[in-house]
mmCIF file of C-alpha atoms and ligand atoms in Angstrom:
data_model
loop_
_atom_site.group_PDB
_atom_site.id
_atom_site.type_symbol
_atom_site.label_atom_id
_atom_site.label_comp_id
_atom_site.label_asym_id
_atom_site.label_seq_id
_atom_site.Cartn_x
_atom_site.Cartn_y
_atom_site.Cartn_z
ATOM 1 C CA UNK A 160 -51.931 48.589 35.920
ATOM 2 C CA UNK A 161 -50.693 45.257 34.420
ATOM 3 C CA UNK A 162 -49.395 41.901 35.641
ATOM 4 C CA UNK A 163 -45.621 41.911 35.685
ATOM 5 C CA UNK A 164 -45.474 38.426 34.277
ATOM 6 C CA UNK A 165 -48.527 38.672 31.254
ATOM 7 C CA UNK A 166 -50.998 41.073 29.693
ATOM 8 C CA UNK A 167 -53.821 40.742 32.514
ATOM 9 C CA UNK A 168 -55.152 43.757 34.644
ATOM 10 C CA UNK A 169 -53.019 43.466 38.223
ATOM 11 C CA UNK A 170 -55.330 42.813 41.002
ATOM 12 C CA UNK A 171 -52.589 43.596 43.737
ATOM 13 C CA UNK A 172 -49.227 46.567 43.411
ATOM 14 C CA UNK A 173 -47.094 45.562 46.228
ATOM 15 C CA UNK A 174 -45.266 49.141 46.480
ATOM 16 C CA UNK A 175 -42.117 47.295 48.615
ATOM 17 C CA UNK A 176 -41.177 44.687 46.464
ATOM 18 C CA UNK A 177 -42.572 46.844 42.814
ATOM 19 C CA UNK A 178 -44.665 44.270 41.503
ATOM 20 C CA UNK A 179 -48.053 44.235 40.366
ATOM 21 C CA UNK A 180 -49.882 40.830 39.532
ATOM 22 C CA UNK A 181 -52.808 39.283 38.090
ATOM 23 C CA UNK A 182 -55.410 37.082 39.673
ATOM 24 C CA UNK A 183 -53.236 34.207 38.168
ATOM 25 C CA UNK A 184 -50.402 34.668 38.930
ATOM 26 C CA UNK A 185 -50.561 36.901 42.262
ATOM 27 C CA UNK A 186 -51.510 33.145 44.499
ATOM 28 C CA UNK A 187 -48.637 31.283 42.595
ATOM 29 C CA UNK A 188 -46.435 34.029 43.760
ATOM 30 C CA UNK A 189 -47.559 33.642 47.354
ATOM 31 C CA UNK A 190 -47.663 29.983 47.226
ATOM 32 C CA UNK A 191 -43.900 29.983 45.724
ATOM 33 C CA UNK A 192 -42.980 32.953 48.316
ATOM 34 C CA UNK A 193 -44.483 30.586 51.462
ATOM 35 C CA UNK A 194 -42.395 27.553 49.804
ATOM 36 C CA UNK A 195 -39.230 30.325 49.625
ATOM 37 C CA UNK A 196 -39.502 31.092 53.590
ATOM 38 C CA UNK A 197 -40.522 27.345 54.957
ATOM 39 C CA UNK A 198 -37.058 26.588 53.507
ATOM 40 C CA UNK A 199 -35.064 29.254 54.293
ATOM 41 C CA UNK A 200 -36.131 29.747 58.309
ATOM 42 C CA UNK A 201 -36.278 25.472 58.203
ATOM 43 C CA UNK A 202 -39.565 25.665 59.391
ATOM 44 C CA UNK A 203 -41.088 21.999 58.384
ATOM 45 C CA UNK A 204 -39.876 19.318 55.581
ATOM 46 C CA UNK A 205 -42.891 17.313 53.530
ATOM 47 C CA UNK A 206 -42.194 13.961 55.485
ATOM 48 C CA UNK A 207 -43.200 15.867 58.700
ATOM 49 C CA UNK A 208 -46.898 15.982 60.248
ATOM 50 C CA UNK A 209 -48.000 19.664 60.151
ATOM 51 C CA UNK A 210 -50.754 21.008 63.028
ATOM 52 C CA UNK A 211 -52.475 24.575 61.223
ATOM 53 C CA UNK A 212 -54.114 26.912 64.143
ATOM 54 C CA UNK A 213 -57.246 28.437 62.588
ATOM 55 C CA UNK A 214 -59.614 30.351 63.451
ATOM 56 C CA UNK A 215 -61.956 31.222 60.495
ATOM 57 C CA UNK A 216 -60.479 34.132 59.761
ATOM 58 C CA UNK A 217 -58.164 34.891 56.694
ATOM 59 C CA UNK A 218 -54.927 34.567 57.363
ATOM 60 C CA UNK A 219 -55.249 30.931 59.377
ATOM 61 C CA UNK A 220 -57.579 29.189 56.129
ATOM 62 C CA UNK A 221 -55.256 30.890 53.620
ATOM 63 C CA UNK A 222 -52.357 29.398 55.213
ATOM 64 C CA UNK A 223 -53.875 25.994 55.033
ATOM 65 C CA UNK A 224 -55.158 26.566 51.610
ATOM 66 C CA UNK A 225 -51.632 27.567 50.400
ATOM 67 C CA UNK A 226 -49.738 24.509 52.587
ATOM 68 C CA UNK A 227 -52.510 21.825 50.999
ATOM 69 C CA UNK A 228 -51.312 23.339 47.686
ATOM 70 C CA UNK A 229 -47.898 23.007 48.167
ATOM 71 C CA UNK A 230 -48.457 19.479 49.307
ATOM 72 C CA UNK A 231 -47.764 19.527 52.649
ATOM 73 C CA UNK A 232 -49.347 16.736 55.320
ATOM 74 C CA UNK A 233 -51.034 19.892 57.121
ATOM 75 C CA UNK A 234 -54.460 19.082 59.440
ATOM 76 C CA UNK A 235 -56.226 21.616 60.982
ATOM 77 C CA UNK A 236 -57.410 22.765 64.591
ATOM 78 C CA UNK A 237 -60.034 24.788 65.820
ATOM 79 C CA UNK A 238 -60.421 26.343 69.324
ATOM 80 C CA UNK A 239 -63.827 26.999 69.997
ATOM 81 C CA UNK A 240 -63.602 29.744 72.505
ATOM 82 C CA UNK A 241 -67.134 30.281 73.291
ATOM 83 C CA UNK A 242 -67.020 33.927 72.469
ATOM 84 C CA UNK A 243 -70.433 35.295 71.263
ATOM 85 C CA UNK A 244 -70.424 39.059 71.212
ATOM 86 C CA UNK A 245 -73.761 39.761 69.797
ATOM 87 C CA UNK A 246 -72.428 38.179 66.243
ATOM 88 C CA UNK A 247 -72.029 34.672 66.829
ATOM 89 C CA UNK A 248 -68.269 35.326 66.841
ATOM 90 C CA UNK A 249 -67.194 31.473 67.466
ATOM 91 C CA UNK A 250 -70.326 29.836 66.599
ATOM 92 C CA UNK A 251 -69.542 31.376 62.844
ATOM 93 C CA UNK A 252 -65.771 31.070 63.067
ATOM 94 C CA UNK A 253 -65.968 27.659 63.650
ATOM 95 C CA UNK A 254 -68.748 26.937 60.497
ATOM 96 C CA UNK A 255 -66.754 28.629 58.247
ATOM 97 C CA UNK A 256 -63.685 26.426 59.363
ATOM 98 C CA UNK A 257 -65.547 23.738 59.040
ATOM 99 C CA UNK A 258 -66.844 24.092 55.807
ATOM 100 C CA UNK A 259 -63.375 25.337 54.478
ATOM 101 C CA UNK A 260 -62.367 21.595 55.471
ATOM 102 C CA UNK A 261 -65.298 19.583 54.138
ATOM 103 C CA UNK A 262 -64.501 21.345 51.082
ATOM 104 C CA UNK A 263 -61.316 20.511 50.979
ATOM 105 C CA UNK A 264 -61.638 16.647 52.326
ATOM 106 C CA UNK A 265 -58.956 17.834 55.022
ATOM 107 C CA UNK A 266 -58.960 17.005 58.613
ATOM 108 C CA UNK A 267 -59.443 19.451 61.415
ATOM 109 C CA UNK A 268 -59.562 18.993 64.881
ATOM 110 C CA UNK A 269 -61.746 20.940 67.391
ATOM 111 C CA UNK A 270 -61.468 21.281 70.952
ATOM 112 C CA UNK A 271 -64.690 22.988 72.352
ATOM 113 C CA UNK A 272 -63.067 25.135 76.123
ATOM 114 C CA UNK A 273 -66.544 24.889 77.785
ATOM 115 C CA UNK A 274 -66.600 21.348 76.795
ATOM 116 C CA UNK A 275 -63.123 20.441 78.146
ATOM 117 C CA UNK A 276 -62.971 22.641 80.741
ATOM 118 C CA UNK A 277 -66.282 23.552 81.518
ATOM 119 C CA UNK A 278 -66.607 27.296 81.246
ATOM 120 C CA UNK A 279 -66.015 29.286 77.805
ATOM 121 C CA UNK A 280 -62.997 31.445 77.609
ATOM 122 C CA UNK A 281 -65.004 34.756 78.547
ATOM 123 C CA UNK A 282 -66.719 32.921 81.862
ATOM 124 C CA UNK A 283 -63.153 31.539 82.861
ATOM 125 C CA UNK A 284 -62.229 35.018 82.457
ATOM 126 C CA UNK A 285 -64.639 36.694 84.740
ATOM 127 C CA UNK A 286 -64.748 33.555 86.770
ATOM 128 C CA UNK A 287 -61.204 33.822 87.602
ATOM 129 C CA UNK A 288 -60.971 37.711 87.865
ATOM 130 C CA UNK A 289 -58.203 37.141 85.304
ATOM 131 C CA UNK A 290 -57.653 40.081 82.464
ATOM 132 C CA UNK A 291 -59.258 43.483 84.167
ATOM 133 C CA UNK A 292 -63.008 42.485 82.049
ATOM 134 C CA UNK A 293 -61.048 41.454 79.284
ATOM 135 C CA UNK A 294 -61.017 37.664 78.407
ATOM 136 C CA UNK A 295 -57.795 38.527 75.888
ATOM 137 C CA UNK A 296 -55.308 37.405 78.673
ATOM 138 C CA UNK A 297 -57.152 34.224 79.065
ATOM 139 C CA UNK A 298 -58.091 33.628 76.000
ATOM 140 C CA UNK A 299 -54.028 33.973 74.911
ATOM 141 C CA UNK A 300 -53.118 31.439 77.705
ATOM 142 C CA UNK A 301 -55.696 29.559 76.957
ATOM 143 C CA UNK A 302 -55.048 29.327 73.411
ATOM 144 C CA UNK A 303 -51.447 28.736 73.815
ATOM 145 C CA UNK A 304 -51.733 25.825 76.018
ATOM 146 C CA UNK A 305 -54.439 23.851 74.049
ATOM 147 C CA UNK A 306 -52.652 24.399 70.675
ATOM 148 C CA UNK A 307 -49.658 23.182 72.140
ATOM 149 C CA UNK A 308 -51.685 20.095 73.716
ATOM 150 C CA UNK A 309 -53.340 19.253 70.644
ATOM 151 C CA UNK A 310 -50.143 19.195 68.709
ATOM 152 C CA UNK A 311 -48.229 16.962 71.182
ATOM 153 C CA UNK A 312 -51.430 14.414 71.857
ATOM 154 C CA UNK A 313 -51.797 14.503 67.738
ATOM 155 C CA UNK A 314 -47.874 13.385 67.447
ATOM 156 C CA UNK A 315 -47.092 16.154 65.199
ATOM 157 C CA UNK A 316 -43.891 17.945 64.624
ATOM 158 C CA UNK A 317 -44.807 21.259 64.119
ATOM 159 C CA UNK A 318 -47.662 23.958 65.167
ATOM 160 C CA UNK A 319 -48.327 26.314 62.223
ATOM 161 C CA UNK A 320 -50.305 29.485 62.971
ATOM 162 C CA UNK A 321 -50.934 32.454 60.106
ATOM 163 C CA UNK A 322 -49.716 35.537 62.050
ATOM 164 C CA UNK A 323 -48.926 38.208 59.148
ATOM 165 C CA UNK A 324 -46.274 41.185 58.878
ATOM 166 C CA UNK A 325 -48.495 43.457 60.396
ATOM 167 C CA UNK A 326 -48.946 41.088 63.033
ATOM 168 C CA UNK A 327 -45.497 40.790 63.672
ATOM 169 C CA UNK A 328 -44.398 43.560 63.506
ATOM 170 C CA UNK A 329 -47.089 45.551 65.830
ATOM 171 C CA UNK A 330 -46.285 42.918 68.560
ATOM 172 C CA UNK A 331 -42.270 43.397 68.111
ATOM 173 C CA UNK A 332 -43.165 46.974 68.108
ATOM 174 C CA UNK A 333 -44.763 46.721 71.530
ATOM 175 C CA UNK A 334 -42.349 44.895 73.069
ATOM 176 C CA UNK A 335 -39.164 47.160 72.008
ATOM 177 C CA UNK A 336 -41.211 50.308 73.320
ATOM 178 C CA UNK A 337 -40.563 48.715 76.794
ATOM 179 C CA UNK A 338 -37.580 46.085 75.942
ATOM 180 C CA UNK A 339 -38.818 43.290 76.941
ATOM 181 C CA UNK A 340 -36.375 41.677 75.661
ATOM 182 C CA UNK A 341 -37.778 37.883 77.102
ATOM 183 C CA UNK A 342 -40.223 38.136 74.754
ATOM 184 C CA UNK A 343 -37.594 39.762 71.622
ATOM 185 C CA UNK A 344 -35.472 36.897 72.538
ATOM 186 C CA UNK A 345 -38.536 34.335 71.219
ATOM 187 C CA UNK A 346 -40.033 36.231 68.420
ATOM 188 C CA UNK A 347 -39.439 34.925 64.914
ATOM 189 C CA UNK A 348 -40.378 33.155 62.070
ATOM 190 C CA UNK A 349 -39.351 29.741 64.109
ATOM 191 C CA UNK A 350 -39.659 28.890 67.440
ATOM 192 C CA UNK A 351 -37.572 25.005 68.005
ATOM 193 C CA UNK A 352 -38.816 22.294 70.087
ATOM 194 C CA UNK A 353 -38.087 22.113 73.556
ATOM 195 C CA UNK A 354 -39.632 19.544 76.602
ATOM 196 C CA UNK A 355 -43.311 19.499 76.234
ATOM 197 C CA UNK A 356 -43.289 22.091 73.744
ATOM 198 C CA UNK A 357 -43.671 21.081 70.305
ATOM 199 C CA UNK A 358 -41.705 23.333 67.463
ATOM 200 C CA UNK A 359 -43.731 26.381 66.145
ATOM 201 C CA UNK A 360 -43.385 28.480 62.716
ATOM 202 C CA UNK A 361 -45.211 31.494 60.890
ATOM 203 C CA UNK A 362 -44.936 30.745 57.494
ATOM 204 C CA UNK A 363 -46.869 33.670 56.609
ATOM 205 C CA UNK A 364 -44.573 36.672 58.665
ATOM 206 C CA UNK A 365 -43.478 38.234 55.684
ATOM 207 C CA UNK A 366 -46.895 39.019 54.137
ATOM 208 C CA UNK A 367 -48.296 42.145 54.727
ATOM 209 C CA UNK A 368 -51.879 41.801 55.913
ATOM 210 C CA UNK A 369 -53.373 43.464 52.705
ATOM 211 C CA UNK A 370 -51.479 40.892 50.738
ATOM 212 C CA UNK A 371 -53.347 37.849 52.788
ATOM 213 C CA UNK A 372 -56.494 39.713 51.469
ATOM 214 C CA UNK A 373 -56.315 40.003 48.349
ATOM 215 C CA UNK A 374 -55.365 36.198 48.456
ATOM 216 C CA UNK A 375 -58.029 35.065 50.203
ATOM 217 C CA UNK A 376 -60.305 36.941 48.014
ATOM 218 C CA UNK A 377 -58.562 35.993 44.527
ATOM 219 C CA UNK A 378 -58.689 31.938 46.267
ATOM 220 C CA UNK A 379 -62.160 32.806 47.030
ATOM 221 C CA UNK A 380 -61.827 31.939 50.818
ATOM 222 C CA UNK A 381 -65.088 32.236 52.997
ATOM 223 C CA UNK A 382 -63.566 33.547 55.986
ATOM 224 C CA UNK A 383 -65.041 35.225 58.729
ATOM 225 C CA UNK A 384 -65.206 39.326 58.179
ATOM 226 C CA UNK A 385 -65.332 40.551 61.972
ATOM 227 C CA UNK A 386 -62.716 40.520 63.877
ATOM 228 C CA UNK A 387 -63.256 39.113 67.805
ATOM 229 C CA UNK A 388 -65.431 41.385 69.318
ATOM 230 C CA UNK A 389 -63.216 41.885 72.148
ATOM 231 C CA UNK A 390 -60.308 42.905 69.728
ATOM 232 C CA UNK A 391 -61.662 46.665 69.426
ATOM 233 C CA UNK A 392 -59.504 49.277 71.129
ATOM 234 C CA UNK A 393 -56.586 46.752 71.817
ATOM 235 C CA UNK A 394 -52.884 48.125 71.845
ATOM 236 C CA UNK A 395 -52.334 45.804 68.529
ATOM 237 C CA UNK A 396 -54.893 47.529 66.593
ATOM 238 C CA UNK A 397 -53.421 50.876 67.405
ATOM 239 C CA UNK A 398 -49.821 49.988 67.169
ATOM 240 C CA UNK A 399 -51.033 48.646 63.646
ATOM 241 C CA UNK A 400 -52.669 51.742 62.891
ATOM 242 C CA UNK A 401 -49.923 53.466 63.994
ATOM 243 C CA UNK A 402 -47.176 51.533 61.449
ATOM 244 C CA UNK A 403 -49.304 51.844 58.740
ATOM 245 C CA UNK A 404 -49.313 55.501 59.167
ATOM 246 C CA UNK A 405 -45.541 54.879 58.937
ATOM 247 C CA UNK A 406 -45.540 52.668 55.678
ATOM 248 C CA UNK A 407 -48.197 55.149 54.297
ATOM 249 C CA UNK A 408 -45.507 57.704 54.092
ATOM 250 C CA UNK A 409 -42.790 55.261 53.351
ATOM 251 C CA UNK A 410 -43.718 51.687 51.639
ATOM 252 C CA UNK A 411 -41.620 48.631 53.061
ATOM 253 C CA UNK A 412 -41.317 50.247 56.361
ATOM 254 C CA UNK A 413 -42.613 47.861 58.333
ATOM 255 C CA UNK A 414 -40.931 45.172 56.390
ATOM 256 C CA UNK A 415 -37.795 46.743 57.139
ATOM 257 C CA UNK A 416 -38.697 47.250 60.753
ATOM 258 C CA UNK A 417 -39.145 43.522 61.243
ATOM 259 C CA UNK A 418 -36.491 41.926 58.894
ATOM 260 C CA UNK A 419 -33.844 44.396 60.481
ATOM 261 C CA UNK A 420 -34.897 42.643 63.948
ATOM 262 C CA UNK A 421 -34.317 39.513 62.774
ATOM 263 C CA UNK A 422 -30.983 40.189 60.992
ATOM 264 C CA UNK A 423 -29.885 41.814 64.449
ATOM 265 C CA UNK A 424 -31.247 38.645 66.320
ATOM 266 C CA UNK A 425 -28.999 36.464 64.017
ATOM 267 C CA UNK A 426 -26.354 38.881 64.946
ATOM 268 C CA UNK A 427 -26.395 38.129 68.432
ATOM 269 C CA UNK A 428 -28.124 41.286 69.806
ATOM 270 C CA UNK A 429 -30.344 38.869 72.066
ATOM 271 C CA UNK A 430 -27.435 36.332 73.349
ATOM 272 C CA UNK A 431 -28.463 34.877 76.356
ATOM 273 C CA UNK A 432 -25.741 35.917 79.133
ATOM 274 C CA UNK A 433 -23.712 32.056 78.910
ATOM 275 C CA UNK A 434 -24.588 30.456 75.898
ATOM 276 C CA UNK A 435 -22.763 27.163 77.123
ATOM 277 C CA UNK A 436 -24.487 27.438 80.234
ATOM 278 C CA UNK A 437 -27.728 27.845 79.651
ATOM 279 C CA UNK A 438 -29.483 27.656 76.097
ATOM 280 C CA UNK A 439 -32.278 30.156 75.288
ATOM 281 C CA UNK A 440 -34.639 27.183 75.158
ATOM 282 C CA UNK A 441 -34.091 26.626 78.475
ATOM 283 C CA UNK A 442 -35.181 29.948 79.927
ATOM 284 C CA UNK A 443 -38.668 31.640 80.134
ATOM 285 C CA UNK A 444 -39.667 35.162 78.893
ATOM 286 C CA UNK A 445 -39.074 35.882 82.217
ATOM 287 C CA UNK A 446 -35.401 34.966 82.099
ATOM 288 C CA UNK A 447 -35.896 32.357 84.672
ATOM 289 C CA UNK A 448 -35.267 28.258 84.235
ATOM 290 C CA UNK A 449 -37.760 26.458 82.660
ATOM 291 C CA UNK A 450 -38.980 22.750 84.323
ATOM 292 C CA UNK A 451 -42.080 20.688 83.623
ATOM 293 C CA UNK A 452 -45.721 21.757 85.090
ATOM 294 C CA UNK A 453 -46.611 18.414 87.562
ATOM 295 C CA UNK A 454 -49.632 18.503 86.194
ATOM 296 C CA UNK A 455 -49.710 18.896 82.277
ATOM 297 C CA UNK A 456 -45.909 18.337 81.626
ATOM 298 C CA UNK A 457 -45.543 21.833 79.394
ATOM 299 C CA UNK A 458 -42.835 23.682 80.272
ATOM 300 C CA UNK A 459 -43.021 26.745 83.025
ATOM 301 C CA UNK A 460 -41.125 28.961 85.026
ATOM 302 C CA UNK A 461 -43.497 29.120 88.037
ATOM 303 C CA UNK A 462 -42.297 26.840 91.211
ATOM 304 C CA UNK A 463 -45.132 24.534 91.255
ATOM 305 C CA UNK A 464 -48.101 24.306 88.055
ATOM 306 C CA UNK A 465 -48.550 26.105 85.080
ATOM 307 C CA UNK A 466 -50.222 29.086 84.719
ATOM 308 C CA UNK A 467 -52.828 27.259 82.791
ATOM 309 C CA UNK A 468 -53.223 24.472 85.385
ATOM 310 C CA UNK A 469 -53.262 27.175 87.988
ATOM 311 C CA UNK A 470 -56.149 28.768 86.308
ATOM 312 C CA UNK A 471 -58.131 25.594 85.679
ATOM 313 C CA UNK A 472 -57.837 24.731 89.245
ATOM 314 C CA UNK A 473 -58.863 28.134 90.546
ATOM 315 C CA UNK A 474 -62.503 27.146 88.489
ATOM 316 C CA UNK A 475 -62.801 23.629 90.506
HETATM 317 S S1 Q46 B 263 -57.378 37.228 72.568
HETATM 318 FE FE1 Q46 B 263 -59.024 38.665 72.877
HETATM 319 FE FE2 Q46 B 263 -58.169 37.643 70.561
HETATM 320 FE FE3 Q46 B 263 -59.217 35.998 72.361
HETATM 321 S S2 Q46 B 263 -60.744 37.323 73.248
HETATM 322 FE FE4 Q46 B 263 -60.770 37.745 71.069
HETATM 323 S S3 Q46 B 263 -59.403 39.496 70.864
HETATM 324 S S4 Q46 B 263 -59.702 36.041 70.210
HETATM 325 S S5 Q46 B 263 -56.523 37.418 69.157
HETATM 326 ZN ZN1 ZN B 264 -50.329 37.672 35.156
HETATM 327 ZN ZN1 ZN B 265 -49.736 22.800 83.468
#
C-alpha cells in the first residue's frame, strides 16, 4: 500500500480515518493531529509551563517527543514506584526515561516513593492492607497525588499524561457498565484547574494505541516493552480486548464509542443537579463537596485528610 500524500510504501492504514502513510509523513501527521486537539479541547497555549507524566513506556515519551517538536515548554516527571517484578520493571522504566531526556537535553523530574515516603508502592500496599494483594489501588492514588504535587511545587500550569483511545475508551467503558456517572462526569480530553489541583489534559485521547506504536517505532523511541507486571489479568486489559474485538468487526468503533461520549457530555447529559449552585469542579466523584486536605492542601471529599495523607499516616 502507498502513502496518501507521495510515492513511498505506507508503514501505517488507519482503517477509521482511510489513510495510509509513509514513515515521513505518518509522525508529521500525528504531530499536526496533537497540535489540531491541544487547540480545539484548549488544553495548553506555548507561553504556558507544561508538566509530561512518563513512565518509560510509549505513549508517555512519544507524547513528549511530539510536544518538544511542536515547541512546547514541556519538562518531564518520573515516578519511581519501586515495582520490580522479576524484570526490573521501574529500575528499567526509569533508565529508559532517563536516557530519552539526556538525549534530548530536556528536563525531567523524578520523585523516588521509597525515598519520599519510605516504602515502595508495592510495600505501602501490603503494608497498609490496601488493594486485596494488588498494589494497583495504591499505586493509582499514589500516582495521582505526587503528579499533582510535583506540578503545583514546579509552578506549572498544566499536567500532561499520554493516555491513548484505547485507554480511554476501556476506562469510559467500565464506568458506563455500572454508571458511575462521578467518574463520566470528569472524563475527557481536559480536566480545568480547581484549589490545589492543577489543570490536566490528554493530548493523545484520540490515538488509537496501535497508532502510538507505529510512532514510537517510526521516531525510533526506546521505550520500555513490558507492561507493569502487576497489569496482567486487570479489567482494562480485558475491557480492551474486549473493544478491539468490537473494532475488529467494525473499524472506528471505539472512536465512535468515545467521541459520541463526549459530544453527549457537551450536550449536557452529565449536568450537575444546580449548575448555579454548585459547579462540577466543586464536587467529588463521589458527588459530595470538595474542601482542602489539612495536611497537603489537595482537594478531598473525606471530613478530615486525604486519602493519600490517610495512607501515609497509617505507615508512621
Ligand atoms: S497501577 Fe498497577 Fe499500573 Fe501501578 S501497579 Fe502497575 S499496573 S503501574 S497503570
Ligand atoms: Zn508519504
Ligand atoms: Zn492530603
Amino acid at each position: 500500500m502507498k502513502c496518501r500524500k507521495c510515492t513511498e510504501k505506507a508503514v501505517i492504514n488507519m482503517r477509521q480515518h482511510k489513510l495510509a502513510l509513509c514513515k515521513t509523513h505518518y509522525p508529521q501527521w500525528i504531530i499536526d493531529q496533537t497540535q489540531r486537539f491541544v487547540e480545539k479541547y484548549l488544553m495548553f497555549t506555548p507561553q504556558e509551563r507544561v508538566l509530561v507524566a512518563v513512565s518509560g513506556g510509549k505513549d508517555s515519551l512519544s507524547l513528549w517527543d511530539i510536544l518538544w517538536q511542536l515547541g512546547y515548554q514541556v519538562d518531564g516527571l518520573y515516578i519511581g514506584l519501586g515495582i520490580d517484578g522479576g524484570i526490573g520493571y521501574s529500575d528499567e522504566s526509569q533508565r529508559l526515561s532517563e536516557q530519552f531526556a539526556h538525549d534530548r537535553d530536556l528536563r525531567l523530574n523524578i520523585v523516588d516513593v521509597e525515598g519520599e515516603y519510605g516504602r515502595t508502592v508495592p510495600e505501602l500496599a501490603q503494608k497498609t492492607h490496601r488493594g486485596k494483594g494488588k498494589p494497583c489501588s495504591v499505586c493509582g492514588l499514589s500516582k495521582r497525588h505526587i503528579m499533582n504535587q510535583a506540578a503545583v511545587q514546579g509552578g506549572y500550569d498544566v499536567l500532561v499524561t499520554g493516555h491513548n483511545l484505547d485507554d480511554e475508551a476501556a476506562v469510559l467503558f467500565g464506568n458506563a457498565l455500572n454508571w458511575i456517572t462521578g467518574y463520566m462526569l470528569r472524563q475527557g480530553p481536559v480536566l480545568d484547574a480547581r484549589a490545589g489541583m492543577v489543570r490536566k489534559a490528554k493530548p493523545l485521547c484520540r490515538f488509537y494505541e496501535r497508532e502510538m506504536a507505529a510512532y514510537a517505532l517510526v521516531r525510533g523511541i526506546d521505550y520500555i516493552y513490558d507492561e507493569c507486571p502487576h497489569a496482567v489479568g486487570s479489567k482494562t486489559i480485558y475491557y480492551k480486548e474486549l473493544l478491539n474485538r468490537l473494532e475488529a468487526d467494525r473499524p472506528g468503533a471505539k472512536q465512535s464509542f468515545y467521541l459520541s461520549f463526549l459530544q453527549a457530555k457537551e450536550n449536557g447529559l452529565f449536568r450537575t443537579p444546580d449548575p448555579e449552585q454548585v459547579s462540577s469542579q466543586e464536587i467529588g466523584v463521589d458527588g459530595k463537596l470538595l474542601h482542602p486536605c489539612p495536611t497537603c492542601g489537595q482537594p478531598t471529599t473525606t471530613g478530615g485528610e486525604c486519602a493519600f495523607c490517610r495512607m501515609v499516616a497509617d505507615i508512621r
